[in-house]
Tab-separated table of C-alpha atoms in Angstrom:
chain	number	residue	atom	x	y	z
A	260	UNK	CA	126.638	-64.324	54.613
A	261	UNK	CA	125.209	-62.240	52.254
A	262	UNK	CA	125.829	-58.558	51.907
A	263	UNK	CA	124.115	-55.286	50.964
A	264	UNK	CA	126.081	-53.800	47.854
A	265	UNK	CA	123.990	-50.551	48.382
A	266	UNK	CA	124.495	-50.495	52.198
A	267	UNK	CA	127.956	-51.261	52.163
A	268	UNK	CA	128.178	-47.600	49.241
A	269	UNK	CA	126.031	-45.668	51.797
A	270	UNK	CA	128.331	-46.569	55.379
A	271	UNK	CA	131.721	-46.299	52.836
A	272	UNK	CA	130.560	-42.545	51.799
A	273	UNK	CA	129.715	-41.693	55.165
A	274	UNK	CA	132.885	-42.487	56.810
A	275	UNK	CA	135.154	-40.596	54.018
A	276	UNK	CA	132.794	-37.577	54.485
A	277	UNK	CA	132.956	-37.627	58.102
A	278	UNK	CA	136.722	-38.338	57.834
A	279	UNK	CA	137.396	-35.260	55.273
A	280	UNK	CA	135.130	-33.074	57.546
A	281	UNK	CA	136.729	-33.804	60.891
A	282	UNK	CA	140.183	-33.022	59.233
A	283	UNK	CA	139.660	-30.283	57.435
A	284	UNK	CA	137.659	-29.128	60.945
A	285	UNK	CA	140.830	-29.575	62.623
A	286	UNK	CA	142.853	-27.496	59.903
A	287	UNK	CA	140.808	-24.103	60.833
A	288	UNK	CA	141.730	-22.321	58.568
A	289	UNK	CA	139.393	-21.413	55.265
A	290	UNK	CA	140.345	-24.254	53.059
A	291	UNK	CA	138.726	-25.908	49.749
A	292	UNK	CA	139.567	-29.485	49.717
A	293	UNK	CA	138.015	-29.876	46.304
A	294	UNK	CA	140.255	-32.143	45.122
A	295	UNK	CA	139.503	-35.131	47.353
A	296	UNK	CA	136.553	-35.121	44.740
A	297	UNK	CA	137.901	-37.134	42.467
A	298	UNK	CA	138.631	-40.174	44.751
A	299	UNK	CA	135.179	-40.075	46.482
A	300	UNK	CA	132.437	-38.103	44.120
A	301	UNK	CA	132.381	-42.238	42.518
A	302	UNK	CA	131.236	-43.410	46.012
A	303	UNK	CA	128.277	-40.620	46.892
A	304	UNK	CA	126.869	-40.613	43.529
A	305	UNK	CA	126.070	-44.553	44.785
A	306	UNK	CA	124.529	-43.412	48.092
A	307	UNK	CA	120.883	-43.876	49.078
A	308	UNK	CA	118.685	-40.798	49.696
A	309	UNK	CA	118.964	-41.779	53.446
A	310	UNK	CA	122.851	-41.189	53.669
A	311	UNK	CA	121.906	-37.659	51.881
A	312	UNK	CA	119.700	-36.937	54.577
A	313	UNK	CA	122.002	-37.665	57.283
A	314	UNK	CA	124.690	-35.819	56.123
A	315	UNK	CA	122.395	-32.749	55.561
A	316	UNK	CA	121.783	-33.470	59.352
A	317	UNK	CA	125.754	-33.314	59.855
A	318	UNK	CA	125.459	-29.783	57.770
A	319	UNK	CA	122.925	-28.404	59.627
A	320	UNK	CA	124.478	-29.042	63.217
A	321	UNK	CA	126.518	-25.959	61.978
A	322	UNK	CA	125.494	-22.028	60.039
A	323	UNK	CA	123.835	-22.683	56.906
A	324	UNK	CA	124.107	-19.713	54.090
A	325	UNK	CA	121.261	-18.133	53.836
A	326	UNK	CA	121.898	-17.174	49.873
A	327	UNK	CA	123.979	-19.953	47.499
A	328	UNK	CA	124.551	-18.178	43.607
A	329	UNK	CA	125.606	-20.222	40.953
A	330	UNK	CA	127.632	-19.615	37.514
A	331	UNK	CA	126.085	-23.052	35.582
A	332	UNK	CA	129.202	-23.036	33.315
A	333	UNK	CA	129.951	-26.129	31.522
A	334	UNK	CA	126.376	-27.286	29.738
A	335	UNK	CA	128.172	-27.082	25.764
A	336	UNK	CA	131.305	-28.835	27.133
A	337	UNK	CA	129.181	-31.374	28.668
A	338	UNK	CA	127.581	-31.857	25.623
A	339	UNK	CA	130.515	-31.953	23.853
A	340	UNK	CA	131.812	-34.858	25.714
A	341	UNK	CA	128.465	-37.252	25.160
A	342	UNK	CA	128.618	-36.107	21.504
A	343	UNK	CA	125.360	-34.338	22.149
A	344	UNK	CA	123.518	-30.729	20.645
A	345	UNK	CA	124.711	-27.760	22.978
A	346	UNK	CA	120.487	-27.804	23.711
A	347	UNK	CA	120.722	-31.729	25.230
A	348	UNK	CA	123.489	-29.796	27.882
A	349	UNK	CA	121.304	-27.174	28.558
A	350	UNK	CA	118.345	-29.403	29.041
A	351	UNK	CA	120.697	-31.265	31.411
A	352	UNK	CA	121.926	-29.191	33.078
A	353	UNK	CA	118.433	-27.620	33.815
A	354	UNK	CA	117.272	-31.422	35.620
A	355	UNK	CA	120.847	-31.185	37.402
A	356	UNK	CA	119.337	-27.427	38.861
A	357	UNK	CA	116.045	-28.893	39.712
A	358	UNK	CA	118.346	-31.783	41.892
A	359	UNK	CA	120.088	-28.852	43.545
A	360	UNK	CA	117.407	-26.650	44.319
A	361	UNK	CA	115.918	-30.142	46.243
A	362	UNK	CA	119.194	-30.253	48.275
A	363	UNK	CA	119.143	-26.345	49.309
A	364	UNK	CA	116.053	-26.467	50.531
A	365	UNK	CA	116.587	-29.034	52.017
A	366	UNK	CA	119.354	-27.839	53.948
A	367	UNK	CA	117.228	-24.745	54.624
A	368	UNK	CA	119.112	-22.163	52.463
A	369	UNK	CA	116.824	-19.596	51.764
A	370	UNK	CA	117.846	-17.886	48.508
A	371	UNK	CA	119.171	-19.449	45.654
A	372	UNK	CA	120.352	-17.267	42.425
A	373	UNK	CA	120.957	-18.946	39.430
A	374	UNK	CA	123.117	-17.269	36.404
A	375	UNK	CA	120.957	-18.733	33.992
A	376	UNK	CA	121.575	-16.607	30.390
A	377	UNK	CA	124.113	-13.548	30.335
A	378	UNK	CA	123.296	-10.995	27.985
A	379	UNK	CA	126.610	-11.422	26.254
A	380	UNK	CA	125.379	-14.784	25.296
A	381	UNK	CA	122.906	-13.022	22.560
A	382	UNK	CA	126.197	-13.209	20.607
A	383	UNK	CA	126.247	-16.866	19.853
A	384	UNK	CA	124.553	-18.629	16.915
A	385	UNK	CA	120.955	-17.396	16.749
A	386	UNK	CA	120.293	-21.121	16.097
A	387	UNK	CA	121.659	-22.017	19.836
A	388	UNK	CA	120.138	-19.014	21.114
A	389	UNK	CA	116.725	-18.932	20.045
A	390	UNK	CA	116.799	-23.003	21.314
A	391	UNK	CA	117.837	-21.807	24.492
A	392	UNK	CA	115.168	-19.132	24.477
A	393	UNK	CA	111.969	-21.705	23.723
A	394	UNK	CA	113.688	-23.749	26.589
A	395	UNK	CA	113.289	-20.764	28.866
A	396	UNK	CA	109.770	-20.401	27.697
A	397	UNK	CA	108.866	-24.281	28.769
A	398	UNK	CA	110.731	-24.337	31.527
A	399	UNK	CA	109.519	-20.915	32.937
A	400	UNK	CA	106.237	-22.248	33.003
A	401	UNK	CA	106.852	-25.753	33.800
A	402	UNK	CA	108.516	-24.628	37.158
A	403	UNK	CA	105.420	-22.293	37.777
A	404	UNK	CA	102.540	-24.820	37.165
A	405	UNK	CA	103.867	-29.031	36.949
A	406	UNK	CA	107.518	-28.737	39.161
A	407	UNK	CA	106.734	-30.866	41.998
A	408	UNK	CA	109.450	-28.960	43.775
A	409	UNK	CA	108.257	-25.310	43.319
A	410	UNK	CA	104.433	-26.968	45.035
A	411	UNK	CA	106.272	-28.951	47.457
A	412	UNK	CA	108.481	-26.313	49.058
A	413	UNK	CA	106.671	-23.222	48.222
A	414	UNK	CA	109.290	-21.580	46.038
A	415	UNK	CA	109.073	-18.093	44.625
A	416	UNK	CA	110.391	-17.365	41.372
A	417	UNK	CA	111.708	-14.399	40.469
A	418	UNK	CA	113.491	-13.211	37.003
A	419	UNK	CA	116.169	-11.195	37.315
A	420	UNK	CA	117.602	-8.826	34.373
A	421	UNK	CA	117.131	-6.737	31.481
A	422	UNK	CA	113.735	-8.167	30.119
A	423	UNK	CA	113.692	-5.468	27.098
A	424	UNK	CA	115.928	-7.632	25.523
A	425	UNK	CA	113.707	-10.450	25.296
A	426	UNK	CA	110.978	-11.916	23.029
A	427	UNK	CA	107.132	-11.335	23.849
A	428	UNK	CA	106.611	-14.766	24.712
A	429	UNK	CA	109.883	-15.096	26.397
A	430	UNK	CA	108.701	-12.153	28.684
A	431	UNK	CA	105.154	-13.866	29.465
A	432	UNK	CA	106.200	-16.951	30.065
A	433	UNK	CA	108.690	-14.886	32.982
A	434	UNK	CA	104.921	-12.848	34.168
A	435	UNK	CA	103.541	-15.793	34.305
A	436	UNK	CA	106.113	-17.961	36.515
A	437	UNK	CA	106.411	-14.606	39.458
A	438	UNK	CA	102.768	-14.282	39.605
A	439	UNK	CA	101.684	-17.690	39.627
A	440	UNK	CA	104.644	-18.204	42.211
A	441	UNK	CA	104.426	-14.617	43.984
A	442	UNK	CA	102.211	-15.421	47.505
A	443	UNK	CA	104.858	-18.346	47.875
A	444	UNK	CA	106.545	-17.970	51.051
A	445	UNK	CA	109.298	-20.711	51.070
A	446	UNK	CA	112.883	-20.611	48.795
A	447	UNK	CA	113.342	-17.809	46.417
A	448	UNK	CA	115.252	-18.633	43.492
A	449	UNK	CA	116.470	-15.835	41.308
A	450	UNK	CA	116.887	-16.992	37.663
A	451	UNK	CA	119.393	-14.003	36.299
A	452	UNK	CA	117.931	-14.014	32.695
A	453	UNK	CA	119.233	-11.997	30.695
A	454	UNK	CA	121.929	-10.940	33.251
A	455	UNK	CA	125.126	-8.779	33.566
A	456	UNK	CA	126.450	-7.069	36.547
A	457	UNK	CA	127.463	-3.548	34.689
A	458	UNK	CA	124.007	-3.541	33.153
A	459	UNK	CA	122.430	-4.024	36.939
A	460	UNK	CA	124.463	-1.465	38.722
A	461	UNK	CA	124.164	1.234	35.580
A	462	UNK	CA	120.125	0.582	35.950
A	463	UNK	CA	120.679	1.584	39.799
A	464	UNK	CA	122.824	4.565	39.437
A	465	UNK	CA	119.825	5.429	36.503
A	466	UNK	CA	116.842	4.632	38.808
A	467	UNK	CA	119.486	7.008	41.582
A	468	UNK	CA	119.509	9.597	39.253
A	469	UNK	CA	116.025	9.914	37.945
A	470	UNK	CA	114.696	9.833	42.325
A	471	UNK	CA	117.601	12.606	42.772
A	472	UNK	CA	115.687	14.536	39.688
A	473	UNK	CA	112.261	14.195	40.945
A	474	UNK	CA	113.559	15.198	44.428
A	475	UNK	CA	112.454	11.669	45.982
A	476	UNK	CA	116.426	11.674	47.229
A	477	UNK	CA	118.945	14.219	48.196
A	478	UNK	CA	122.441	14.068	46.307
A	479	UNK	CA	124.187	14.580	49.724
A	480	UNK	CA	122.046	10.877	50.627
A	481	UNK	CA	123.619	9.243	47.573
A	482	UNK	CA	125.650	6.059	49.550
A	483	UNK	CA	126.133	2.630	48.715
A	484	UNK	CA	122.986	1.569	50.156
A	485	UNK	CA	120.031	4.137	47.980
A	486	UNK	CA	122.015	1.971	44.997
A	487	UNK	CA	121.636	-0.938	47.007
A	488	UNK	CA	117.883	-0.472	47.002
A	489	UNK	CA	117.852	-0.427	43.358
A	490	UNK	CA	119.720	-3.415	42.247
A	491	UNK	CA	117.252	-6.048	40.738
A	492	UNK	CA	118.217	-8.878	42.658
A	493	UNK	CA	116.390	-8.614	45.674
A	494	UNK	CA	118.061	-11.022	48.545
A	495	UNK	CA	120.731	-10.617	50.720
A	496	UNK	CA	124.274	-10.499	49.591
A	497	UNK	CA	125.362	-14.476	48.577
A	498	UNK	CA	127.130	-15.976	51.463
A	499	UNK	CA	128.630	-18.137	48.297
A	500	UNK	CA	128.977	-18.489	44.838
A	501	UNK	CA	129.813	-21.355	42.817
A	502	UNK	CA	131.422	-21.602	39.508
A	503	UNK	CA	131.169	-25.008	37.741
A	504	UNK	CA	133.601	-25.642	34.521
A	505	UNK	CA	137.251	-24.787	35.867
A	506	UNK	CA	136.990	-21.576	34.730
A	507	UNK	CA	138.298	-18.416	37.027
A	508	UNK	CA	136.108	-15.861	36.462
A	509	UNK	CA	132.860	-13.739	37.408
A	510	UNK	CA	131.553	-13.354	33.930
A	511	UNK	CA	129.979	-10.097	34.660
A	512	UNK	CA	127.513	-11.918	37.185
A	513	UNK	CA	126.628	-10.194	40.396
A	514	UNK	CA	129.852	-8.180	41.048
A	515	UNK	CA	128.373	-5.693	43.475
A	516	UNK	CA	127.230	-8.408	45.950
A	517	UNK	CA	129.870	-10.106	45.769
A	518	UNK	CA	132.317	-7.666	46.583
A	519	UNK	CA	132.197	-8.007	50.619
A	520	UNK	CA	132.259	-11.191	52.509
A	521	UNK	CA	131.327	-13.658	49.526
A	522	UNK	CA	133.091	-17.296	50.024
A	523	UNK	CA	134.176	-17.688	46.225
A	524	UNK	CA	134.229	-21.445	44.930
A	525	UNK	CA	135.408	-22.247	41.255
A	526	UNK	CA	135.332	-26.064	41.222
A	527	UNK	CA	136.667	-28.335	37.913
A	528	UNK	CA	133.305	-30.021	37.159
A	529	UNK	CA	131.205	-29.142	34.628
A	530	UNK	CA	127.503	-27.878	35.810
A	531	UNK	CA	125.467	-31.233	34.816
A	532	UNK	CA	127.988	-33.147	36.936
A	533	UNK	CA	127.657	-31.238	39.739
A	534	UNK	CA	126.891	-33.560	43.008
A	535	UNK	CA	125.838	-33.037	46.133
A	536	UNK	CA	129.479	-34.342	47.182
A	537	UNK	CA	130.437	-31.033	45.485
A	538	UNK	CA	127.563	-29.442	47.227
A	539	UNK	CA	128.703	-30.883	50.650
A	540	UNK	CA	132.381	-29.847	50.354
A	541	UNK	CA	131.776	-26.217	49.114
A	542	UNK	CA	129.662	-26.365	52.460
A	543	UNK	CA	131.974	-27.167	54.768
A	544	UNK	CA	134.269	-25.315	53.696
A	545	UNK	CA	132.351	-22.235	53.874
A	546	UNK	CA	131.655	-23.414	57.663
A	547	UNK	CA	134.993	-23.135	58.443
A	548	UNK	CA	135.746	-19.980	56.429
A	549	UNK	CA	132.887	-17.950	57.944
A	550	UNK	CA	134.271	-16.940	61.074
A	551	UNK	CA	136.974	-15.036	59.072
A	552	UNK	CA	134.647	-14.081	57.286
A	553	UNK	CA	132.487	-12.340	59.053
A	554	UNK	CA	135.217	-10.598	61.129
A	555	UNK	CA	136.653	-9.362	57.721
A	556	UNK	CA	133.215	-7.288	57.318
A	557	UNK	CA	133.279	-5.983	60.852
C-alpha cells in the first residue's frame, strides 16, 4: 500500500494543532504556549497550502484582530547564523513579511504595522545603513507597482515616521508607494520607517500645541484623544504585537497604542523564521486572552 509522505505531514499537523488548541481552550485563562513550537514548527513548515487554509478556517470560527504590529527583530542574527551579509537577512526577512502579510489577509486582519527601520538604527555602520536604505527604495516601489499581493488584495501602503530624516530618493520612492496604493480599499499595512514612539507622541503634543496657538483647539479640550488625532499611525490601537528574536523589549515602537488592551507576544525565533505555526499560536492565544482583555478596558 503505498502512502502519501505529504498527506500523512498535512493530517499529522492538523491533529497537534487541533490538540494544542482544544487544551489550551480548556485552560481559559490567557496563556502563550509558545514553547510547544519547537516540537511541532518541523511538522507545519511541511504542510500543504490546503492544511493552511483549513486551519485559517479553524481561526476564523472565532474574533480575529483587527490590527497585528510587528517588531522584525532578528534579520543580522539570522544572517549571522547562515554566514551571510546583515543585507541577505534583511532581504530575507523582507520575503518572510511578504509570506505574512498573505496569511493576515487571509485571515481577514485588517491592519498590519510593520517596525521596519527605527531611527536609532541611523547609528549603525553607514555601510549597513545606506544598504538598507537602497533596499527600502526597491522594495517601496516593488510593493507599489510588481507585488502580486499588494494587486491581489488591494493593500494600501502607508509610511509611517519622521521622513525629514531621509534621503530624496528614499522619500519618493515612499510618495510614490501611498499614491500609487492610496484608492486601495483592502489591508493597510503601515511600514514605521524611520520610527520611534517619543519622536511620534512629541510630533502630536507639537501639532497640539501649534492648533492650541492658532485657536483651532481650546487648552481646557487638551485630552488623550486631540493627541490621539495627531499620532502618525493612523489605525486602531494593535489588538497585538509581536516581537521576533527573544528579546523583551518595545524598542521605542508604538508605546502610546500599546499602552491599553494590547496582547504582548515576544516569541524566541528570529523574524525570517517566523511561521505561520508561530502565527497560529500567537492567535489563539490572543482568542483566549481577549475576553480579559476587553473587560480590563471597560
Amino acid at each position: 500500500m503505498s502512502v502519501d509522505v505529504h498527506s500523512g505531514y498535512a493530517w499529522a499537523a492538523l491533529f497537534a494543532t487541533l490538540t494544542a488548541y482544544i487544551v489550551v481552550a480548556g485552560l481559559r485563562k490567557p496563556i502563550s504556549f509558545l514553547p510547544f513550537h519547537t516540537a511541532c514548527n518541523a511538522v507545519l513548515s511541511n504542510v500543504s497550502q490546503t492544511t493552511r487554509l483549513v486551519l485559517v478556517r479553524i481561526l476564523r470560527q472565532g474574533h480575529i484582530p483587527a490590527h497585528i504590529s510587528f517588531i522584525m527583530d532578528g534579520n543580522r542574527r539570522y544572517a549571522r547564523t547562515q554566514h551571510l551579509k546583515a543585507t541577505s537577512g534583511h532581504i530575507s526577512g523582507f520575503h518572510n513579511l511578504t509570506r505574512v502579510l498573505d496569511w493576515c489577509n487571509a485571515l481577514g486582519i485588517t491592519h498590519v504595522s510593520v517596525f521596519a527601520f527605527a531611527i536609532n538604527n541611523f547609528t549603525r555602520s553607514a555601510d549597513e545603513v545606506e544598504a538598507l536604505m537602497d533596499l527600502a527604495t526597491n522594495k517601496l516601489r516593488e510593493l507599489a507597482t510588481r507585488s502580486e499581493l499588494v494587486k491581489k488584495h488591494n493593500v494600501r501602503i502607508c509610511v509611517v515616521g519622521n521622513r525629514s530624516m531621509l534621503s530624496e530618493e528614499v522619500q519618493k520612492a515612499a510618495e510614490f508607494a501611498e499614491e500609487e496604493t492610496k484608492s486601495n480599499t483592502g489591508m493597510q499595512l503601515n511600514i514605521c520607517f524611520p520610527y520611534s514612539a517619543t519622536d511620534e507622541i512629541s510630533f502630536a503634543v507639537q501639532k497640539v500645541a501649534e492648533d492650541v496657538a492658532a485657536g483651532k483647539v481650546r487648552v481646557e479640550d487638551v485630552d488623550e484623544h486631540v493627541v490621539a488625532d495627531r499620532l502618525q499611525v493612523k489605525s486602531p490601537d494593535p489588538d497585538i504585537l509581536v516581537r521576533t528574536s527573544g528579546q523583551v523589549r518595545f524598542s521605542n515602537y508604538m508605546l502610546w497604542q500599546s499602552a491599553k488592551h494590547t496582547h504582548i507576544q515576544f516569541i524566541d525565533v528570529f523574524w525570517p523564521n517566523f511561521s505561520f505555526f508561530h502565527m497560529f499560536c500567537i492567535l489563539v492565544s490572543w482568542q483566549l486572552a481577549r475576553r480579559q482583555i476587553f473587560h480590563r478596558k471597560a
